[in-house]
């Protein structure tokens, strides 16, 4: 999957082609213009790559957001991994822009240098910075060292990478051929990063394995992941995370894709394959950047290191996405349980989806609805629902086409239990609902 970049500069790309679209639509006597088969941002990047010999990739989003006085402009969620239905619910600006250059060494091998800075609501940091050696002895595998992540699979409408690793110093090998049984990534990491140097009081380390593209059935494939965390912890213990993902194209119907994910983790291993609650200041606190699908809600008070143990976690996630003519969308049903080593169990249930419909060349309507529940021991059940309607403009009307410029209205509603649990943010003063408006651009290449 391509990394994603959306930010205010992307809006400039959209405005660059939208006047031509408007001019053609103003001439009803003529045939409507053909719908673009590719996005202008991608075409521009490819031309820049050819002209400069560089490799450019990234993701960005940005816009103008409005909310009632004193209420958050986004981030209406109960706090779980599977709860942030993002359309009209982000309220932030984010950019990560990768740049790389490879040099031929002869006999098909190449040495590459790659760097990706990131900016979240004006705060800058470093997402990736690494060197890679590929094509050794004709192999398709790549050796690398530095700060690098591997984003294996995300649920787009949740803004959540559910299988990933990285964001720390490490080294590894990518794309190791496994014959007819797919390919393997293997990497080891420390808990340090460029934005948080020499802060690993635990001397923690992590081993990640990702076995991808394993043939399973017709139009189906498996991915297996594992993460092993070891270190000296003031609280908590070593951890293990395991994941299994099955992806099926043309599931029951043509162009209906199905993904089933099962995951479990323990200790200081996060369920997605990264570190979980190390009692050390992590990169996300040092840089202020969003990590693991973090959103623009009011931040919670920092938790003392001594109260950050590990946890047992389980996740079951079932998703579909489709594109049938003018109709496209993605939907999910997810359950996740978290049992901290010294805290109360949290069980989250999430169901929702986003639908798109092309109404005219370059124009589509979007509707998103998500409902979430959170059960905690000895506490009232929290509930939150969010609905969004939007008009979007993009090079064509397919669900996945970017760049995309949206004008939206969102309404979120929650119960009193959720209001009490989020009293420092959107639940202040006993509020139980909020309506948001905004204009947002998003793109990836």
XYZ file of C-alpha atoms in Angstrom:
445
model
C 0.000 0.000 0.000
C 1.267 3.468 -0.791
C 2.189 5.732 2.035
C -0.176 8.634 2.314
C 0.480 12.372 2.253
C -2.155 15.067 2.628
C -1.470 18.623 3.653
C -2.287 22.157 2.673
C 0.217 22.170 -0.228
C -1.843 19.333 -1.664
C -4.817 21.674 -1.741
C -2.734 23.822 -4.062
C -2.474 20.901 -6.465
C -6.219 20.515 -6.353
C -6.829 24.187 -7.016
C -4.347 23.969 -9.879
C -6.635 21.683 -11.861
C -10.078 22.632 -10.529
C -10.465 25.866 -12.578
C -10.186 23.879 -15.799
C -12.863 21.542 -14.540
C -15.127 24.453 -13.635
C -14.613 26.062 -17.043
C -15.602 22.891 -18.882
C -18.681 22.409 -16.717
C -19.770 25.953 -17.617
C -20.292 24.828 -21.235
C -23.353 22.555 -21.157
C -23.469 22.308 -24.959
C -20.297 20.213 -24.976
C -19.800 16.596 -23.958
C -18.613 16.228 -20.336
C -14.840 15.922 -20.018
C -13.358 12.430 -19.657
C -12.715 11.312 -16.111
C -9.011 11.154 -15.272
C -7.582 7.668 -14.847
C -4.772 8.796 -12.539
C -4.249 11.533 -9.993
C -2.301 14.683 -10.886
C -0.227 14.502 -7.700
C 1.049 11.047 -8.648
C 1.794 12.151 -12.198
C 3.703 15.173 -10.921
C 5.769 13.029 -8.560
C 6.617 10.567 -11.324
C 7.808 13.405 -13.563
C 9.917 14.826 -10.732
C 11.410 11.387 -10.108
C 12.389 11.060 -13.765
C 13.796 14.585 -13.945
C 15.810 14.504 -10.716
C 16.582 10.820 -10.183
C 15.079 11.111 -6.710
C 12.385 8.965 -5.112
C 9.519 10.958 -3.616
C 6.605 9.594 -1.598
C 4.398 10.608 1.267
C 1.039 11.502 2.767
C -0.619 14.703 3.928
C -3.864 16.249 5.045
C -4.865 19.757 6.012
C -7.717 22.193 6.018
C -9.886 24.697 7.839
C -12.030 23.378 10.693
C -14.851 24.813 12.758
C -16.550 23.647 15.967
C -18.754 25.174 18.687
C -16.923 27.444 21.088
C -14.798 25.511 23.550
C -15.213 22.148 21.808
C -12.647 20.062 19.969
C -12.438 20.386 16.175
C -11.899 16.619 15.849
C -10.888 13.493 17.702
C -14.339 12.424 18.897
C -13.611 8.885 20.036
C -13.783 6.788 23.193
C -10.044 6.174 22.882
C -9.823 2.700 21.338
C -7.759 1.690 18.316
C -10.876 0.869 16.262
C -12.960 3.931 17.091
C -11.709 6.975 15.211
C -13.990 7.273 12.193
C -11.901 9.936 10.579
C -14.043 11.626 7.899
C -14.896 15.063 9.281
C -13.375 14.036 12.623
C -9.672 14.857 12.313
C -9.431 18.612 12.746
C -5.660 18.625 12.310
C -2.883 19.140 9.768
C -0.280 16.496 9.066
C 2.472 15.981 6.510
C 5.136 13.320 6.029
C 7.290 13.695 2.948
C 9.818 11.048 1.949
C 12.810 11.692 -0.273
C 15.417 9.163 -1.381
C 18.288 8.665 -3.782
C 19.833 5.390 -4.971
C 23.290 4.967 -6.485
C 24.214 2.039 -8.740
C 27.152 -0.015 -7.459
C 27.360 -2.422 -10.371
C 25.994 -5.914 -11.039
C 22.474 -4.793 -10.182
C 23.204 -3.668 -6.614
C 22.227 -0.202 -5.358
C 22.984 1.900 -2.305
C 20.149 4.191 -1.216
C 19.701 6.999 1.298
C 16.193 7.889 2.508
C 14.791 10.588 4.763
C 11.228 11.434 5.817
C 10.474 14.484 7.992
C 7.001 14.955 9.443
C 4.965 17.913 10.635
C 1.910 17.632 12.879
C 0.044 20.837 13.719
C 3.249 22.816 13.321
C 5.514 20.463 15.321
C 8.247 18.801 13.299
C 9.966 15.473 13.742
C 11.626 12.636 11.852
C 9.619 9.605 10.777
C 12.362 7.790 8.853
C 16.073 8.148 8.128
C 17.915 5.083 6.879
C 20.360 3.635 4.377
C 19.575 0.558 2.258
C 21.578 -1.847 0.099
C 19.614 -3.774 -2.539
C 20.288 -6.248 -5.330
C 23.175 -8.055 -3.654
C 24.197 -11.049 -5.774
C 21.041 -10.619 -7.828
C 18.749 -11.073 -4.824
C 15.457 -9.166 -4.490
C 16.109 -8.672 -0.769
C 17.234 -5.354 0.727
C 19.471 -4.764 3.746
C 18.853 -1.566 5.696
C 19.927 0.274 8.859
C 18.684 3.411 10.590
C 15.222 4.583 11.635
C 12.577 2.937 9.487
C 9.008 1.708 9.732
C 7.056 -0.983 7.896
C 3.368 -0.246 7.538
C 1.799 -3.530 6.521
C -1.944 -2.851 6.642
C -4.251 -0.038 7.679
C -7.990 0.554 8.010
C -8.306 3.804 6.118
C -11.634 5.030 7.502
C -10.218 4.616 11.028
C -6.823 6.217 10.299
C -5.248 3.197 11.965
C -2.273 1.045 10.973
C -3.108 -2.292 12.566
C 0.003 -4.163 11.384
C 3.279 -2.240 11.500
C 6.666 -1.820 13.137
C 9.483 0.684 13.295
C 9.746 4.351 14.318
C 12.931 3.372 16.160
C 16.593 2.742 15.435
C 17.086 -0.673 13.903
C 18.441 -2.825 11.117
C 16.992 -5.622 9.059
C 16.342 -7.332 5.763
C 13.271 -6.783 3.564
C 11.727 -8.889 0.829
C 13.640 -12.088 1.515
C 12.216 -14.602 -1.010
C 10.500 -17.648 0.500
C 10.061 -19.508 -2.792
C 6.395 -19.980 -3.667
C 5.482 -19.079 -0.071
C 5.813 -15.316 -0.313
C 8.478 -13.081 1.213
C 9.842 -12.249 4.662
C 10.833 -9.056 6.465
C 12.995 -9.364 9.583
C 14.235 -6.499 11.763
C 15.568 -5.704 15.228
C 14.964 -2.367 16.968
C 15.996 -0.452 20.058
C 13.506 1.793 21.866
C 15.359 4.973 20.848
C 14.722 7.217 17.867
C 16.063 10.427 16.354
C 13.466 12.453 18.266
C 14.148 10.637 21.545
C 17.834 9.846 21.833
C 19.446 8.107 24.796
C 16.184 7.883 26.728
C 15.904 4.091 26.870
C 16.326 3.477 30.587
C 15.031 -0.077 30.050
C 17.559 -0.996 27.366
C 14.587 -2.532 25.543
C 14.826 -4.297 22.202
C 12.361 -5.736 19.723
C 12.462 -8.398 17.007
C 9.877 -8.124 14.212
C 9.005 -10.764 11.607
C 6.519 -10.218 8.787
C 5.804 -13.107 6.427
C 3.721 -11.733 3.587
C 1.964 -12.886 0.396
C 1.559 -16.520 1.465
C -0.809 -18.175 -1.056
C -3.875 -19.575 0.715
C -6.669 -20.038 -1.852
C -7.844 -18.619 -5.165
C -7.460 -14.810 -5.012
C -6.485 -15.116 -1.338
C -3.268 -14.631 0.616
C -2.050 -14.736 4.217
C 0.230 -12.475 6.240
C 1.783 -13.646 9.528
C 3.479 -11.220 11.919
C 5.368 -11.557 15.181
C 7.051 -9.119 17.583
C 9.209 -10.144 20.542
C 10.087 -7.462 23.119
C 12.781 -7.908 25.740
C 14.323 -5.547 28.273
C 14.825 -4.537 31.899
C 11.573 -2.951 33.031
C 10.809 -1.153 36.282
C 7.233 -2.359 35.806
C 5.785 -4.926 33.442
C 7.506 -7.722 31.588
C 8.810 -8.887 28.236
C 6.177 -9.099 25.513
C 5.038 -11.053 22.489
C 2.653 -9.996 19.706
C 1.239 -12.308 17.039
C -0.918 -11.433 14.056
C -2.688 -13.256 11.237
C -4.330 -11.524 8.290
C -6.237 -13.105 5.405
C -7.015 -10.974 2.357
C -9.485 -12.104 -0.298
C -10.136 -10.395 -3.616
C -13.527 -10.840 -5.317
C -15.059 -12.137 -2.093
C -18.509 -13.521 -3.006
C -18.896 -10.719 -5.584
C -16.566 -9.212 -8.170
C -14.599 -6.200 -6.843
C -15.604 -6.918 -3.264
C -12.474 -7.333 -1.140
C -12.498 -8.908 2.312
C -9.881 -8.777 5.083
C -9.937 -10.714 8.346
C -7.393 -9.926 11.077
C -6.694 -11.797 14.324
C -4.132 -10.377 16.786
C -2.939 -10.922 20.351
C -0.174 -9.422 22.466
C 1.199 -9.360 26.002
C 3.595 -7.385 28.159
C 5.396 -4.470 26.536
C 4.617 -5.658 22.994
C 1.888 -3.597 21.304
C -0.828 -5.447 19.458
C 0.182 -3.810 16.150
C 3.806 -5.019 16.464
C 5.489 -2.014 18.113
C 6.454 -1.211 21.718
C 3.661 -0.806 24.268
C 3.936 1.571 27.242
C 7.650 1.400 27.893
C 8.411 3.266 31.113
C 10.559 5.666 29.142
C 9.682 8.809 27.272
C 8.778 7.581 23.777
C 9.213 9.389 20.443
C 5.559 10.415 20.359
C 5.980 12.437 23.564
C 9.272 13.952 22.471
C 8.061 15.180 19.078
C 4.379 15.821 19.658
C 3.569 13.929 16.447
C 0.575 11.596 16.104
C 1.460 7.933 16.448
C -0.632 4.800 16.046
C -3.566 6.696 14.608
C -3.518 9.424 17.249
C -5.984 12.233 16.637
C -6.433 15.875 17.501
C -8.388 15.496 20.714
C -7.284 17.359 23.826
C -4.256 15.497 25.220
C -4.601 13.500 28.408
C -2.321 14.334 31.340
C 1.003 12.479 31.170
C 1.104 9.185 33.036
C 4.011 8.624 35.454
C 6.482 6.064 34.149
C 6.056 3.888 37.236
C 2.369 3.332 36.414
C 2.921 2.124 32.854
C 2.963 -1.687 32.903
C 2.295 -3.990 30.007
C -1.044 -5.512 29.067
C -2.765 -8.470 27.450
C -4.561 -7.462 24.266
C -6.787 -9.233 21.731
C -8.283 -7.991 18.469
C -10.712 -9.377 15.891
C -11.356 -7.222 12.852
C -13.474 -7.926 9.765
C -13.491 -5.408 6.892
C -14.707 -5.105 3.317
C -14.142 -2.555 0.572
C -15.630 -2.329 -2.901
C -16.004 -0.257 -6.070
C -19.061 -0.991 -8.230
C -19.439 1.631 -10.905
C -20.248 4.933 -9.218
C -20.549 3.288 -5.785
C -17.572 2.626 -3.532
C -16.913 2.157 0.153
C -15.342 0.470 3.129
C -17.010 -1.052 6.212
C -15.849 -2.848 9.341
C -16.833 -4.762 12.432
C -14.191 -4.877 15.147
C -13.698 -6.025 18.728
C -10.703 -5.342 20.960
C -9.905 -6.213 24.572
C -7.152 -4.709 26.727
C -6.255 -5.995 30.202
C -3.434 -3.953 31.809
C -1.133 -5.807 34.174
C -2.380 -3.680 37.081
C -5.608 -2.083 35.784
C -9.204 -2.723 34.774
C -10.126 -4.512 31.564
C -11.428 -2.473 28.625
C -13.549 -4.043 25.885
C -14.340 -2.051 22.732
C -16.857 -2.805 19.982
C -16.914 -0.816 16.745
C -19.131 -0.973 13.645
C -19.296 1.520 10.803
C -18.478 2.398 7.236
C -18.023 5.044 4.561
C -19.902 5.162 1.255
C -19.044 7.176 -1.850
C -21.168 7.887 -4.923
C -20.076 9.699 -8.075
C -22.655 12.336 -9.003
C -20.714 14.148 -11.743
C -17.236 14.158 -13.297
C -14.717 14.863 -10.537
C -17.486 15.087 -7.910
C -18.686 12.516 -5.377
C -20.846 12.430 -2.290
C -19.478 10.838 0.885
C -21.377 9.521 3.889
C -19.785 7.953 6.953
C -21.415 6.477 10.041
C -19.641 4.894 12.993
C -20.855 3.632 16.338
C -18.585 2.554 19.199
C -19.023 1.091 22.666
C -16.581 0.792 25.541
C -17.111 -1.477 28.547
C -14.843 -1.139 31.584
C -15.100 -3.183 34.733
C -17.332 -1.639 37.411
C -18.157 1.360 35.197
C -21.119 2.407 33.078
C -20.963 1.560 29.390
C -19.687 4.381 27.174
C -21.273 4.955 23.758
C -20.411 7.359 20.953
C -21.753 7.697 17.411
C -20.573 9.975 14.628
C -22.183 10.735 11.258
C -20.649 12.787 8.421
C -21.918 14.040 5.059
C -19.467 15.523 2.552
C -19.061 16.668 -1.030
C -15.659 15.719 -2.431
C -13.750 16.713 -5.556
C -11.041 14.462 -7.032
C -9.592 13.389 -10.402
C -12.269 10.684 -10.643
C -15.096 9.476 -8.439
C -13.638 6.168 -7.200
C -13.508 5.638 -3.442
C -9.691 5.403 -3.265
C -8.832 8.233 -5.665
C -6.653 10.994 -4.253
C -5.989 13.910 -4.019
C -9.405 14.738 -2.643
C -10.887 18.036 -1.454
C -13.874 17.702 0.892
C -16.476 20.024 2.326
C -18.171 18.306 5.260
C -20.510 18.512 8.203
C -20.210 16.025 11.089
C -22.397 15.363 14.088
C -21.162 13.382 17.092
C -23.325 12.228 19.995
C -22.318 10.357 23.162
C -23.834 9.300 26.476
C -23.177 10.631 29.966
C -20.686 7.867 30.768
C -18.578 8.908 27.761
C -18.941 12.551 28.773
C -17.584 11.829 32.271
C -14.705 9.752 30.866
C -13.714 12.626 28.523
C -14.390 15.553 30.816
C -11.010 17.161 29.946
C -11.884 17.332 26.240
C -15.184 17.105 24.364
C -17.155 15.959 27.437
C -16.504 19.135 29.448
C -19.517 20.840 31.089
C -21.554 17.676 30.640
C -21.812 18.020 26.854
C -23.244 15.041 24.964
C -23.150 16.231 21.324
C -21.262 18.445 18.896
C -21.563 19.499 15.240
C -18.441 20.196 13.177
C -17.842 21.859 9.808
C -14.743 21.924 7.682
C -12.865 21.899 4.389
C -10.070 19.360 4.095
C -7.611 18.202 1.441
C -6.016 14.738 1.508
C -3.536 13.044 -0.808
C -0.977 10.291 -0.969
C 1.669 9.279 -3.504
